[in-house]
């Protein structure tokens, strides 16, 4: 109790590791950046923000399992709760605050028209168990989005229900497994090829479905090594999972040859479409020989995401894979729009359901609003501007940082840590110093094929002067690092953040997932 009182009265020092340039404050607050304890540490016994009626007296039917101790909820007044969560919300960095250059994630602006449409009562207040006759418009909306996804990708079918990119991978690879099954080849084709630069979800998906993952090396230009791929293809290969543009921010220029080789070997081509933002409106993956591809609606077609949600990962499928698409799908007949569920009369062998209900309705609405408000010309410009922004960043930094590969990039600029060699500054230190400059770091140490990778995806939605300031900050940090005298400074960054360097290894190895009154203070400080 004494310890928690100390914490609530004066919190300066202690928690902040290393030396700070800012003077310690009595409260631990830094200007209007407020320190925040856990809500459990703030609670006082007997305090309550709501007025609940006494529970009715009922006979205990729990057969001795009735709780005897406290529930353990913190006791707080309503203003305390409101203030706590408002302070927490201000600790989040967000796409609505500034440049969010996290490569591979496409943290782009979410146009407010999307939100306006998603909040219309006829859409926002829907319940998935409403009778179909009362949700005709919603079903038509899903079908309209499906139409545009098929049109933009040049693919004949789409499964709308997967809830994220990784879930879409699962859906697509299950369709491939089902198609192999139907041909009697599932037992023989056990291998899934994945480039070394692949997003971790690709090998994870293949492994979760029981395939053996075989990595394909990259060539010196950051693309799939075609000769190595051809050598790996054989009667034991089920599919390749390939991202295009790839996670090095480069277009796989030999993609048509890759797909031809994969098909000639009797395997399928799964395309990870998470980077569709870079080519939407310009290239149709169907024309490149793709058999199926997920689309991260939350990346390419906006919707704020990160931190676990929300997402939507519809999967477009070729004619050959369409018969295995999961339930449900939307059909129109003489009675209007209906939902094809398990038991619907179909020619193929749908692989069952992947999730409850019909998919992420709010995301569908935002994606359709995004597509329709941009139009065909606007979507094409999205891709062009995303690529232009990344190349602008690349060109403006390439004399002080080291681009991982030569030549122009697609929608993200990839640097390695070559420019930090012998400076005593690592990629991690560099990223931490960006925080002091007010920038969320770029993606670090991914893709793995590049040493000390720094992957910057500016997206199409930042103004030029904001990119210029971002570039200016990175240039100044790079020059400072290369001066050879600033390593200490970098190691001490971030100096201005409420928390500085945390022991991430300890947090990963010994995560403290549960608050307990006795040990909270010590562990929270760690
Ligand atoms: C984001 C991403 C994924 C996974 O998508 P989620 O929606 O986060 O599940 C897969 N592959 C690549 C290349 C990605 O960038």
Short mmCIF file of C-alpha atoms and ligand atoms in Angstrom, two decimals:
data_model
loop_
_atom_site.label_atom_id
_atom_site.label_comp_id
_atom_site.label_asym_id
_atom_site.label_seq_id
_atom_site.Cartn_x
_atom_site.Cartn_y
_atom_site.Cartn_z
CA UNK A 1 0.00 0.00 0.00
CA UNK A 2 2.80 2.38 0.94
CA UNK A 3 4.49 1.64 -2.37
CA UNK A 4 1.36 2.33 -4.38
CA UNK A 5 0.90 5.63 -2.54
CA UNK A 6 4.42 6.67 -3.50
CA UNK A 7 3.60 5.82 -7.04
CA UNK A 8 0.41 7.83 -7.14
CA UNK A 9 1.98 10.89 -5.52
CA UNK A 10 5.42 11.19 -6.99
CA UNK A 11 6.52 9.08 -9.92
CA UNK A 12 9.62 10.78 -11.17
CA UNK A 13 12.72 8.70 -11.73
CA UNK A 14 12.80 4.98 -11.16
CA UNK A 15 10.74 3.94 -14.14
CA UNK A 16 12.71 5.97 -16.64
CA UNK A 17 15.91 4.13 -17.47
CA UNK A 18 19.08 5.90 -18.43
CA UNK A 19 19.93 9.54 -18.25
CA UNK A 20 17.42 12.03 -19.51
CA UNK A 21 18.13 15.52 -20.70
CA UNK A 22 14.77 16.61 -19.34
CA UNK A 23 14.74 17.49 -15.63
CA UNK A 24 12.87 15.09 -13.37
CA UNK A 25 9.41 16.27 -12.35
CA UNK A 26 7.60 15.58 -9.10
CA UNK A 27 4.69 13.89 -10.90
CA UNK A 28 6.68 12.06 -13.55
CA UNK A 29 4.64 13.96 -16.13
CA UNK A 30 6.46 15.64 -18.96
CA UNK A 31 4.68 18.86 -19.87
CA UNK A 32 1.17 17.72 -20.75
CA UNK A 33 2.30 14.15 -21.44
CA UNK A 34 0.86 12.52 -18.37
CA UNK A 35 2.15 9.46 -16.60
CA UNK A 36 -0.47 6.78 -16.33
CA UNK A 37 -0.72 3.93 -13.86
CA UNK A 38 -2.72 0.78 -14.52
CA UNK A 39 -6.40 1.20 -13.81
CA UNK A 40 -6.04 -1.46 -11.09
CA UNK A 41 -3.43 0.64 -9.33
CA UNK A 42 -5.82 3.59 -9.27
CA UNK A 43 -8.79 1.75 -7.77
CA UNK A 44 -10.00 2.37 -4.24
CA UNK A 45 -12.16 -0.12 -2.36
CA UNK A 46 -15.80 0.87 -2.22
CA UNK A 47 -15.68 3.51 -4.93
CA UNK A 48 -18.04 3.03 -7.85
CA UNK A 49 -19.02 5.00 -10.93
CA UNK A 50 -22.37 3.32 -11.53
CA UNK A 51 -25.45 2.81 -9.45
CA UNK A 52 -26.57 -0.79 -9.78
CA UNK A 53 -29.76 -2.06 -8.16
CA UNK A 54 -29.41 -4.74 -5.50
CA UNK A 55 -29.50 -8.16 -7.19
CA UNK A 56 -32.77 -10.01 -6.62
CA UNK A 57 -32.60 -12.77 -4.02
CA UNK A 58 -32.52 -16.04 -5.93
CA UNK A 59 -31.85 -19.53 -4.83
CA UNK A 60 -28.23 -20.48 -5.39
CA UNK A 61 -28.15 -23.10 -8.15
CA UNK A 62 -24.38 -23.09 -8.57
CA UNK A 63 -23.91 -26.20 -6.51
CA UNK A 64 -21.16 -24.81 -4.33
CA UNK A 65 -19.31 -23.04 -7.15
CA UNK A 66 -20.42 -19.60 -6.08
CA UNK A 67 -17.59 -17.07 -5.91
CA UNK A 68 -16.58 -16.33 -2.35
CA UNK A 69 -13.84 -13.72 -2.84
CA UNK A 70 -13.86 -10.32 -4.47
CA UNK A 71 -14.28 -10.01 -8.25
CA UNK A 72 -11.20 -7.80 -8.09
CA UNK A 73 -12.51 -4.95 -10.22
CA UNK A 74 -10.91 -1.56 -9.53
CA UNK A 75 -13.17 0.95 -7.79
CA UNK A 76 -13.22 4.28 -9.63
CA UNK A 77 -15.53 7.23 -10.17
CA UNK A 78 -16.83 8.01 -13.65
CA UNK A 79 -14.51 11.02 -14.21
CA UNK A 80 -11.53 8.91 -13.15
CA UNK A 81 -12.43 6.29 -15.74
CA UNK A 82 -13.03 8.87 -18.47
CA UNK A 83 -9.73 10.60 -17.70
CA UNK A 84 -7.80 7.35 -17.55
CA UNK A 85 -8.93 6.16 -20.96
CA UNK A 86 -8.59 9.61 -22.53
CA UNK A 87 -5.00 9.80 -21.29
CA UNK A 88 -4.33 6.31 -22.62
CA UNK A 89 -5.84 7.19 -26.01
CA UNK A 90 -3.44 10.14 -26.24
CA UNK A 91 -0.51 7.79 -25.94
CA UNK A 92 -1.43 6.11 -29.21
CA UNK A 93 0.34 7.23 -32.29
CA UNK A 94 -2.11 7.21 -35.20
CA UNK A 95 -2.44 7.78 -38.92
CA UNK A 96 -4.53 10.83 -38.03
CA UNK A 97 -1.51 12.37 -36.25
CA UNK A 98 1.26 12.27 -38.79
CA UNK A 99 3.56 10.26 -41.03
CA UNK A 100 3.27 6.56 -40.17
CA UNK A 101 5.97 5.00 -42.33
CA UNK A 102 5.56 1.39 -41.23
CA UNK A 103 6.59 -0.61 -44.29
CA UNK A 104 4.39 -3.53 -45.40
CA UNK A 105 1.44 -2.13 -43.41
CA UNK A 106 0.11 0.61 -45.75
CA UNK A 107 -0.84 3.01 -42.98
CA UNK A 108 -2.70 5.37 -45.27
CA UNK A 109 -5.33 8.03 -44.66
CA UNK A 110 -8.86 6.78 -44.11
CA UNK A 111 -11.11 9.23 -45.95
CA UNK A 112 -13.91 10.48 -43.71
CA UNK A 113 -16.52 9.70 -46.36
CA UNK A 114 -15.88 6.04 -45.49
CA UNK A 115 -16.78 6.67 -41.87
CA UNK A 116 -19.84 8.69 -42.78
CA UNK A 117 -21.20 5.87 -44.93
CA UNK A 118 -20.28 3.10 -42.46
CA UNK A 119 -22.19 4.96 -39.74
CA UNK A 120 -25.44 5.34 -41.67
CA UNK A 121 -28.03 3.72 -39.39
CA UNK A 122 -29.17 1.33 -42.14
CA UNK A 123 -25.63 -0.05 -42.22
CA UNK A 124 -24.13 0.65 -38.79
CA UNK A 125 -27.13 -0.73 -36.88
CA UNK A 126 -27.48 -3.99 -38.81
CA UNK A 127 -27.52 -7.28 -36.96
CA UNK A 128 -26.19 -10.36 -38.74
CA UNK A 129 -29.16 -12.44 -37.57
CA UNK A 130 -31.75 -10.12 -39.13
CA UNK A 131 -34.07 -11.81 -41.62
CA UNK A 132 -32.61 -11.69 -45.11
CA UNK A 133 -35.64 -9.78 -46.38
CA UNK A 134 -34.63 -6.83 -44.16
CA UNK A 135 -30.98 -6.66 -45.29
CA UNK A 136 -31.37 -6.67 -49.06
CA UNK A 137 -29.34 -3.47 -49.41
CA UNK A 138 -26.49 -4.84 -47.31
CA UNK A 139 -26.30 -8.01 -49.40
CA UNK A 140 -26.33 -5.94 -52.57
CA UNK A 141 -23.48 -3.85 -51.11
CA UNK A 142 -21.39 -6.98 -50.48
CA UNK A 143 -22.10 -8.16 -54.02
CA UNK A 144 -21.16 -4.75 -55.46
CA UNK A 145 -17.84 -4.82 -53.60
CA UNK A 146 -17.26 -8.40 -54.77
CA UNK A 147 -17.85 -7.21 -58.34
CA UNK A 148 -15.23 -4.45 -58.04
CA UNK A 149 -12.67 -6.74 -56.41
CA UNK A 150 -13.08 -9.22 -59.26
CA UNK A 151 -12.88 -6.42 -61.82
CA UNK A 152 -9.78 -4.81 -60.31
CA UNK A 153 -7.95 -8.13 -60.04
CA UNK A 154 -9.20 -9.70 -63.27
CA UNK A 155 -10.33 -12.81 -61.41
CA UNK A 156 -13.66 -14.65 -61.87
CA UNK A 157 -14.59 -15.40 -58.24
CA UNK A 158 -14.12 -14.02 -54.75
CA UNK A 159 -14.64 -15.34 -51.21
CA UNK A 160 -15.65 -12.36 -49.07
CA UNK A 161 -15.70 -13.75 -45.54
CA UNK A 162 -12.01 -14.03 -44.47
CA UNK A 163 -11.34 -11.59 -41.65
CA UNK A 164 -7.75 -10.55 -42.37
CA UNK A 165 -4.89 -11.06 -44.78
CA UNK A 166 -3.59 -14.09 -42.90
CA UNK A 167 -7.11 -15.53 -42.76
CA UNK A 168 -7.37 -15.00 -46.52
CA UNK A 169 -4.12 -16.92 -46.97
CA UNK A 170 -5.68 -19.76 -45.00
CA UNK A 171 -8.77 -19.64 -47.22
CA UNK A 172 -6.78 -19.61 -50.47
CA UNK A 173 -4.42 -22.35 -49.41
CA UNK A 174 -7.35 -24.48 -48.21
CA UNK A 175 -8.92 -24.07 -51.67
CA UNK A 176 -5.64 -25.18 -53.23
CA UNK A 177 -5.46 -28.17 -50.86
CA UNK A 178 -9.07 -29.07 -51.76
CA UNK A 179 -8.31 -28.83 -55.49
CA UNK A 180 -5.30 -31.11 -55.02
CA UNK A 181 -7.46 -33.49 -53.05
CA UNK A 182 -10.00 -33.61 -55.87
CA UNK A 183 -7.20 -34.54 -58.28
CA UNK A 184 -5.90 -37.17 -55.88
CA UNK A 185 -2.58 -35.31 -55.52
CA UNK A 186 -2.76 -34.00 -51.99
CA UNK A 187 -0.66 -36.78 -50.48
CA UNK A 188 2.05 -36.43 -53.09
CA UNK A 189 2.28 -32.62 -53.22
CA UNK A 190 3.45 -31.70 -49.71
CA UNK A 191 5.74 -28.75 -50.39
CA UNK A 192 4.91 -25.05 -50.49
CA UNK A 193 7.60 -22.74 -51.83
CA UNK A 194 8.00 -19.32 -50.25
CA UNK A 195 10.65 -16.70 -51.03
CA UNK A 196 13.01 -15.85 -48.17
CA UNK A 197 11.63 -12.32 -48.11
CA UNK A 198 8.04 -13.56 -47.50
CA UNK A 199 5.87 -12.12 -44.75
CA UNK A 200 5.87 -14.52 -41.81
CA UNK A 201 2.21 -15.32 -42.30
CA UNK A 202 2.95 -17.13 -45.59
CA UNK A 203 5.08 -19.97 -44.19
CA UNK A 204 2.89 -20.01 -41.07
CA UNK A 205 -0.24 -20.57 -43.15
CA UNK A 206 1.35 -23.32 -45.22
CA UNK A 207 2.70 -25.05 -42.11
CA UNK A 208 -0.64 -24.77 -40.30
CA UNK A 209 -2.25 -26.67 -43.18
CA UNK A 210 0.34 -29.44 -42.91
CA UNK A 211 2.55 -28.45 -45.85
CA UNK A 212 6.32 -28.38 -45.65
CA UNK A 213 7.74 -24.95 -46.39
CA UNK A 214 10.76 -24.67 -48.63
CA UNK A 215 12.41 -21.24 -48.88
CA UNK A 216 13.44 -19.84 -52.26
CA UNK A 217 16.43 -17.48 -52.17
CA UNK A 218 16.39 -13.96 -53.55
CA UNK A 219 18.78 -12.84 -56.29
CA UNK A 220 21.06 -9.80 -56.04
CA UNK A 221 18.23 -7.60 -57.24
CA UNK A 222 15.89 -8.53 -54.38
CA UNK A 223 13.64 -10.68 -56.55
CA UNK A 224 12.93 -14.40 -56.63
CA UNK A 225 15.87 -16.34 -58.00
CA UNK A 226 14.16 -17.89 -61.02
CA UNK A 227 16.75 -20.61 -61.52
CA UNK A 228 16.48 -21.67 -57.86
CA UNK A 229 12.70 -21.67 -58.16
CA UNK A 230 12.73 -23.81 -61.28
CA UNK A 231 15.14 -26.23 -59.60
CA UNK A 232 12.80 -26.54 -56.61
CA UNK A 233 9.68 -27.25 -58.69
CA UNK A 234 8.65 -30.86 -59.05
CA UNK A 235 5.81 -33.35 -58.60
CA UNK A 236 6.00 -32.85 -54.81
CA UNK A 237 5.22 -29.11 -54.93
CA UNK A 238 1.68 -27.97 -54.14
CA UNK A 239 2.06 -24.23 -54.56
CA UNK A 240 4.21 -21.16 -54.41
CA UNK A 241 3.23 -18.29 -52.14
CA UNK A 242 4.61 -15.13 -53.65
CA UNK A 243 4.07 -11.48 -52.78
CA UNK A 244 3.99 -8.97 -55.62
CA UNK A 245 5.17 -6.27 -55.34
CA UNK A 246 7.36 -8.15 -52.92
CA UNK A 247 8.30 -7.21 -49.35
CA UNK A 248 11.51 -5.55 -50.59
CA UNK A 249 9.21 -3.04 -52.29
CA UNK A 250 10.10 -4.40 -55.73
CA UNK A 251 7.97 -5.69 -58.59
CA UNK A 252 8.68 -9.31 -59.42
CA UNK A 253 9.45 -8.60 -63.06
CA UNK A 254 9.66 -12.28 -63.99
CA UNK A 255 6.24 -13.03 -62.55
CA UNK A 256 4.74 -14.32 -65.82
CA UNK A 257 7.62 -16.73 -66.25
CA UNK A 258 7.31 -17.74 -62.60
CA UNK A 259 3.62 -18.52 -62.95
CA UNK A 260 4.19 -20.43 -66.19
CA UNK A 261 6.89 -22.56 -64.53
CA UNK A 262 4.70 -23.19 -61.48
CA UNK A 263 1.75 -24.26 -63.63
CA UNK A 264 3.92 -26.42 -65.86
CA UNK A 265 4.96 -28.31 -62.72
CA UNK A 266 1.28 -28.88 -61.84
CA UNK A 267 1.41 -26.52 -58.85
CA UNK A 268 -0.70 -23.49 -57.94
CA UNK A 269 0.28 -19.84 -57.65
CA UNK A 270 -0.89 -18.19 -54.42
CA UNK A 271 -0.25 -14.47 -54.59
CA UNK A 272 -0.03 -12.52 -51.36
CA UNK A 273 -1.88 -9.36 -52.39
CA UNK A 274 -1.11 -7.27 -49.31
CA UNK A 275 0.85 -4.85 -51.51
CA UNK A 276 -1.97 -4.41 -54.04
CA UNK A 277 -1.92 -0.70 -53.10
CA UNK A 278 1.11 -0.28 -55.37
CA UNK A 279 -0.55 -1.68 -58.51
CA UNK A 280 -4.31 -1.27 -58.06
CA UNK A 281 -5.91 0.10 -61.22
CA UNK A 282 -2.68 -0.50 -63.15
CA UNK A 283 -2.15 -4.26 -63.14
CA UNK A 284 -4.67 -7.10 -62.88
CA UNK A 285 -3.10 -10.05 -61.04
CA UNK A 286 -5.37 -12.38 -63.03
CA UNK A 287 -3.44 -11.38 -66.16
CA UNK A 288 -0.20 -12.50 -64.50
CA UNK A 289 -1.35 -16.09 -63.98
CA UNK A 290 -2.36 -15.86 -60.33
CA UNK A 291 -4.63 -18.70 -59.08
CA UNK A 292 -5.75 -16.95 -55.91
CA UNK A 293 -4.87 -13.85 -53.96
CA UNK A 294 -6.04 -12.20 -50.78
CA UNK A 295 -6.67 -8.49 -50.69
CA UNK A 296 -6.14 -6.65 -47.39
CA UNK A 297 -9.11 -4.29 -47.62
CA UNK A 298 -7.70 -2.49 -44.58
CA UNK A 299 -4.49 -1.69 -46.43
CA UNK A 300 -5.33 -1.07 -50.08
CA UNK A 301 -8.83 0.27 -49.54
CA UNK A 302 -8.15 2.18 -46.30
CA UNK A 303 -9.84 1.64 -42.89
CA UNK A 304 -7.58 2.32 -39.92
CA UNK A 305 -5.93 -0.88 -38.72
CA UNK A 306 -3.16 -2.14 -36.52
CA UNK A 307 -3.02 -3.34 -32.98
CA UNK A 308 -5.17 -6.31 -33.84
CA UNK A 309 -8.00 -5.07 -35.95
CA UNK A 310 -10.24 -4.63 -37.71
CA UNK A 311 -9.32 -6.33 -40.94
CA UNK A 312 -10.87 -7.99 -43.96
CA UNK A 313 -9.12 -10.30 -46.40
CA UNK A 314 -11.35 -11.32 -49.30
CA UNK A 315 -9.74 -13.87 -51.61
CA UNK A 316 -10.09 -13.77 -55.39
CA UNK A 317 -10.02 -17.18 -57.03
CA UNK A 318 -9.45 -18.57 -60.51
CA UNK A 319 -12.09 -20.64 -62.31
CA UNK A 320 -10.27 -23.80 -61.22
CA UNK A 321 -10.34 -22.87 -57.50
CA UNK A 322 -13.78 -21.19 -57.40
CA UNK A 323 -15.66 -24.48 -56.75
CA UNK A 324 -13.89 -24.74 -53.37
CA UNK A 325 -14.74 -21.25 -52.14
CA UNK A 326 -16.09 -21.30 -48.58
CA UNK A 327 -19.65 -20.52 -47.59
CA UNK A 328 -21.40 -18.12 -47.50
CA UNK A 329 -21.79 -16.19 -50.72
CA UNK A 330 -24.41 -13.83 -51.99
CA UNK A 331 -26.78 -14.84 -54.79
CA UNK A 332 -29.63 -13.07 -56.54
CA UNK A 333 -32.67 -14.99 -57.68
CA UNK A 334 -36.29 -14.25 -58.44
CA UNK A 335 -36.94 -13.49 -54.74
CA UNK A 336 -34.10 -10.99 -54.44
CA UNK A 337 -30.75 -11.30 -52.66
CA UNK A 338 -30.09 -14.39 -50.55
CA UNK A 339 -27.15 -15.94 -48.75
CA UNK A 340 -25.93 -19.34 -49.95
CA UNK A 341 -25.25 -21.35 -46.82
CA UNK A 342 -24.19 -24.90 -46.12
CA UNK A 343 -26.53 -27.16 -48.06
CA UNK A 344 -27.02 -24.75 -50.95
CA UNK A 345 -27.13 -26.51 -54.30
CA UNK A 346 -23.72 -26.07 -55.90
CA UNK A 347 -21.54 -27.76 -58.47
CA UNK A 348 -18.33 -27.60 -56.48
CA UNK A 349 -17.22 -28.70 -53.03
CA UNK A 350 -17.22 -25.59 -50.85
CA UNK A 351 -14.79 -25.92 -47.98
CA UNK A 352 -17.33 -25.05 -45.32
CA UNK A 353 -17.35 -21.85 -43.31
CA UNK A 354 -14.31 -19.87 -42.18
CA UNK A 355 -16.09 -17.55 -39.79
CA UNK A 356 -19.48 -16.73 -38.40
CA UNK A 357 -21.84 -14.57 -40.44
CA UNK A 358 -20.93 -12.89 -43.73
CA UNK A 359 -17.65 -11.06 -43.19
CA UNK A 360 -16.71 -7.60 -41.87
CA UNK A 361 -19.66 -5.44 -42.90
CA UNK A 362 -18.11 -2.17 -41.69
CA UNK A 363 -14.96 -2.87 -43.66
CA UNK A 364 -16.93 -3.84 -46.78
CA UNK A 365 -18.77 -0.55 -46.58
CA UNK A 366 -15.59 1.50 -46.17
CA UNK A 367 -13.85 -0.36 -49.01
CA UNK A 368 -16.78 0.15 -51.38
CA UNK A 369 -17.03 3.83 -50.40
CA UNK A 370 -13.28 4.15 -51.04
CA UNK A 371 -13.48 2.43 -54.43
CA UNK A 372 -16.54 4.36 -55.61
CA UNK A 373 -15.36 7.76 -54.38
CA UNK A 374 -12.01 7.31 -56.12
CA UNK A 375 -13.32 5.82 -59.35
CA UNK A 376 -11.14 3.98 -61.83
CA UNK A 377 -8.92 7.01 -62.49
CA UNK A 378 -8.59 7.79 -58.77
CA UNK A 379 -7.55 4.24 -57.87
CA UNK A 380 -4.93 4.28 -60.60
CA UNK A 381 -3.63 7.51 -59.13
CA UNK A 382 -3.52 5.93 -55.66
CA UNK A 383 -1.04 3.36 -56.95
CA UNK A 384 0.94 5.94 -58.91
CA UNK A 385 1.17 8.36 -55.98
CA UNK A 386 2.12 5.61 -53.53
CA UNK A 387 4.98 4.58 -55.82
CA UNK A 388 5.96 8.21 -56.46
CA UNK A 389 6.09 9.01 -52.72
CA UNK A 390 8.29 6.00 -51.98
CA UNK A 391 10.65 6.86 -54.81
CA UNK A 392 10.77 10.46 -53.62
CA UNK A 393 11.84 9.28 -50.16
CA UNK A 394 14.34 6.86 -51.69
CA UNK A 395 15.86 9.49 -53.97
CA UNK A 396 16.07 12.08 -51.18
CA UNK A 397 17.83 9.72 -48.77
CA UNK A 398 19.99 7.53 -50.95
CA UNK A 399 23.13 9.68 -50.60
CA UNK A 400 23.07 9.49 -46.77
CA UNK A 401 21.44 6.09 -46.19
CA UNK A 402 22.08 2.87 -48.14
CA UNK A 403 19.28 1.59 -50.39
CA UNK A 404 19.15 -2.20 -50.16
CA UNK A 405 18.86 -2.60 -53.94
CA UNK A 406 19.67 -0.49 -56.95
CA UNK A 407 17.08 1.20 -59.08
CA UNK A 408 13.60 2.55 -58.44
CA UNK A 409 11.25 0.91 -55.95
CA UNK A 410 7.50 0.39 -55.90
CA UNK A 411 5.48 1.63 -52.89
CA UNK A 412 8.14 1.24 -50.21
CA UNK A 413 11.77 2.25 -49.90
CA UNK A 414 14.06 -0.35 -48.37
CA UNK A 415 17.39 0.58 -46.78
CA UNK A 416 19.96 -1.60 -45.07
CA UNK A 417 22.28 -0.62 -42.21
CA UNK A 418 25.35 -0.23 -44.44
CA UNK A 419 25.46 3.52 -43.76
CA UNK A 420 25.68 2.81 -40.02
CA UNK A 421 28.73 0.57 -40.37
CA UNK A 422 31.40 1.34 -37.74
CA UNK A 423 29.31 4.17 -36.23
CA UNK A 424 28.27 2.20 -33.14
CA UNK A 425 24.64 3.00 -34.06
CA UNK A 426 22.29 0.15 -34.94
CA UNK A 427 19.02 0.08 -36.86
CA UNK A 428 17.25 -0.10 -33.50
CA UNK A 429 19.07 2.99 -32.16
CA UNK A 430 18.25 4.86 -35.33
CA UNK A 431 14.57 3.97 -35.02
CA UNK A 432 14.48 5.03 -31.36
CA UNK A 433 16.01 8.39 -32.26
CA UNK A 434 13.17 8.90 -34.76
CA UNK A 435 10.73 8.79 -31.85
CA UNK A 436 12.39 11.85 -30.29
CA UNK A 437 11.90 13.61 -33.64
CA UNK A 438 8.17 12.83 -33.42
CA UNK A 439 8.08 10.02 -35.97
CA UNK A 440 6.80 6.51 -35.60
CA UNK A 441 9.72 4.35 -36.74
CA UNK A 442 9.64 2.53 -40.02
CA UNK A 443 9.49 -1.28 -40.09
CA UNK A 444 12.79 -2.58 -38.75
CA UNK A 445 14.73 -5.79 -39.41
CA UNK A 446 12.16 -6.93 -42.01
CA UNK A 447 12.41 -8.33 -44.63
CA UNK A 448 15.00 -10.70 -43.22
CA UNK A 449 16.96 -10.93 -46.47
CA UNK A 450 18.36 -7.45 -45.87
CA UNK A 451 20.82 -6.73 -43.04
CA UNK A 452 19.42 -4.32 -40.44
CA UNK A 453 16.49 -3.56 -42.77
CA UNK A 454 14.58 -0.26 -42.60
CA UNK A 455 11.42 -0.44 -44.68
CA UNK A 456 9.69 2.89 -45.28
CA UNK A 457 6.20 3.03 -46.78
CA UNK A 458 5.09 6.67 -46.97
CA UNK A 459 1.82 5.82 -48.80
CA UNK A 460 0.11 8.18 -51.20
CA UNK A 461 -1.60 10.23 -48.53
CA UNK A 462 1.18 12.43 -47.12
CA UNK A 463 1.62 15.99 -48.37
CA UNK A 464 4.97 16.79 -49.97
CA UNK A 465 6.00 19.24 -47.24
CA UNK A 466 5.31 16.58 -44.58
CA UNK A 467 7.44 14.09 -46.49
CA UNK A 468 10.13 16.78 -46.79
CA UNK A 469 10.18 17.29 -43.03
CA UNK A 470 10.33 13.53 -42.49
CA UNK A 471 13.18 13.27 -44.98
CA UNK A 472 14.92 16.19 -43.27
CA UNK A 473 14.71 14.44 -39.89
CA UNK A 474 16.12 11.19 -41.31
CA UNK A 475 18.90 13.00 -43.14
CA UNK A 476 19.93 14.82 -39.97
CA UNK A 477 19.92 11.58 -37.98
CA UNK A 478 21.92 9.76 -40.65
CA UNK A 479 24.49 12.54 -40.78
CA UNK A 480 24.70 12.67 -37.01
CA UNK A 481 25.22 8.88 -36.86
CA UNK A 482 27.92 9.06 -39.51
CA UNK A 483 29.78 11.82 -37.69
CA UNK A 484 30.99 8.93 -35.53
CA UNK A 485 30.65 10.82 -32.26
CA UNK A 486 26.96 10.40 -31.52
CA UNK A 487 26.65 6.71 -30.63
CA UNK A 488 26.04 7.49 -26.94
CA UNK A 489 23.29 9.89 -27.88
CA UNK A 490 21.60 7.32 -30.07
CA UNK A 491 21.84 4.64 -27.38
CA UNK A 492 20.05 6.99 -24.96
CA UNK A 493 17.13 7.60 -27.34
CA UNK A 494 14.24 8.04 -26.99
CA UNK A 495 14.76 10.80 -24.42
CA UNK A 496 11.41 12.50 -24.69
CA UNK A 497 9.09 9.51 -24.65
CA UNK A 498 7.21 8.65 -21.44
CA UNK A 499 8.91 5.25 -21.51
CA UNK A 500 12.37 4.78 -22.92
CA UNK A 501 14.06 1.48 -23.70
CA UNK A 502 12.18 -1.42 -22.29
CA UNK A 503 13.67 -4.83 -21.72
CA UNK A 504 11.88 -6.44 -24.64
CA UNK A 505 13.65 -9.76 -24.21
CA UNK A 506 12.52 -10.08 -20.61
CA UNK A 507 9.01 -9.00 -21.60
CA UNK A 508 8.90 -11.71 -24.28
CA UNK A 509 10.46 -14.46 -22.14
CA UNK A 510 8.66 -13.70 -18.91
CA UNK A 511 5.54 -11.82 -19.81
CA UNK A 512 3.56 -10.56 -16.82
CA UNK A 513 0.05 -10.94 -18.12
CA UNK A 514 -1.91 -10.61 -14.94
CA UNK A 515 -2.00 -7.84 -12.38
CA UNK A 516 -1.84 -8.93 -8.77
CA UNK A 517 -2.02 -6.47 -5.89
CA UNK A 518 1.18 -7.66 -4.25
CA UNK A 519 3.66 -7.72 -7.12
CA UNK A 520 2.20 -5.12 -9.45
CA UNK A 521 4.49 -2.26 -8.68
CA UNK A 522 7.74 -4.07 -9.04
CA UNK A 523 6.73 -5.84 -12.23
CA UNK A 524 5.12 -2.83 -13.85
CA UNK A 525 8.36 -0.97 -13.35
CA UNK A 526 10.28 -3.72 -15.10
C1 LIG B 1 -0.05 -7.32 -43.73
C2 LIG B 1 0.49 -8.45 -44.51
C3 LIG B 1 -0.01 -9.76 -44.34
C4 LIG B 1 -1.00 -10.16 -43.27
O1 LIG B 1 -2.20 -9.43 -43.31
P1 LIG B 1 -3.10 -9.28 -41.99
O2 LIG B 1 -4.30 -8.56 -42.46
O3 LIG B 1 -2.27 -8.50 -41.02
O4 LIG B 1 -3.39 -10.66 -41.48
C5 LIG B 1 0.48 -10.75 -45.17
N1 LIG B 1 1.43 -10.50 -46.08
C6 LIG B 1 1.96 -9.26 -46.26
C7 LIG B 1 3.01 -9.03 -47.31
C8 LIG B 1 1.51 -8.19 -45.48
O5 LIG B 1 2.04 -6.98 -45.64
#
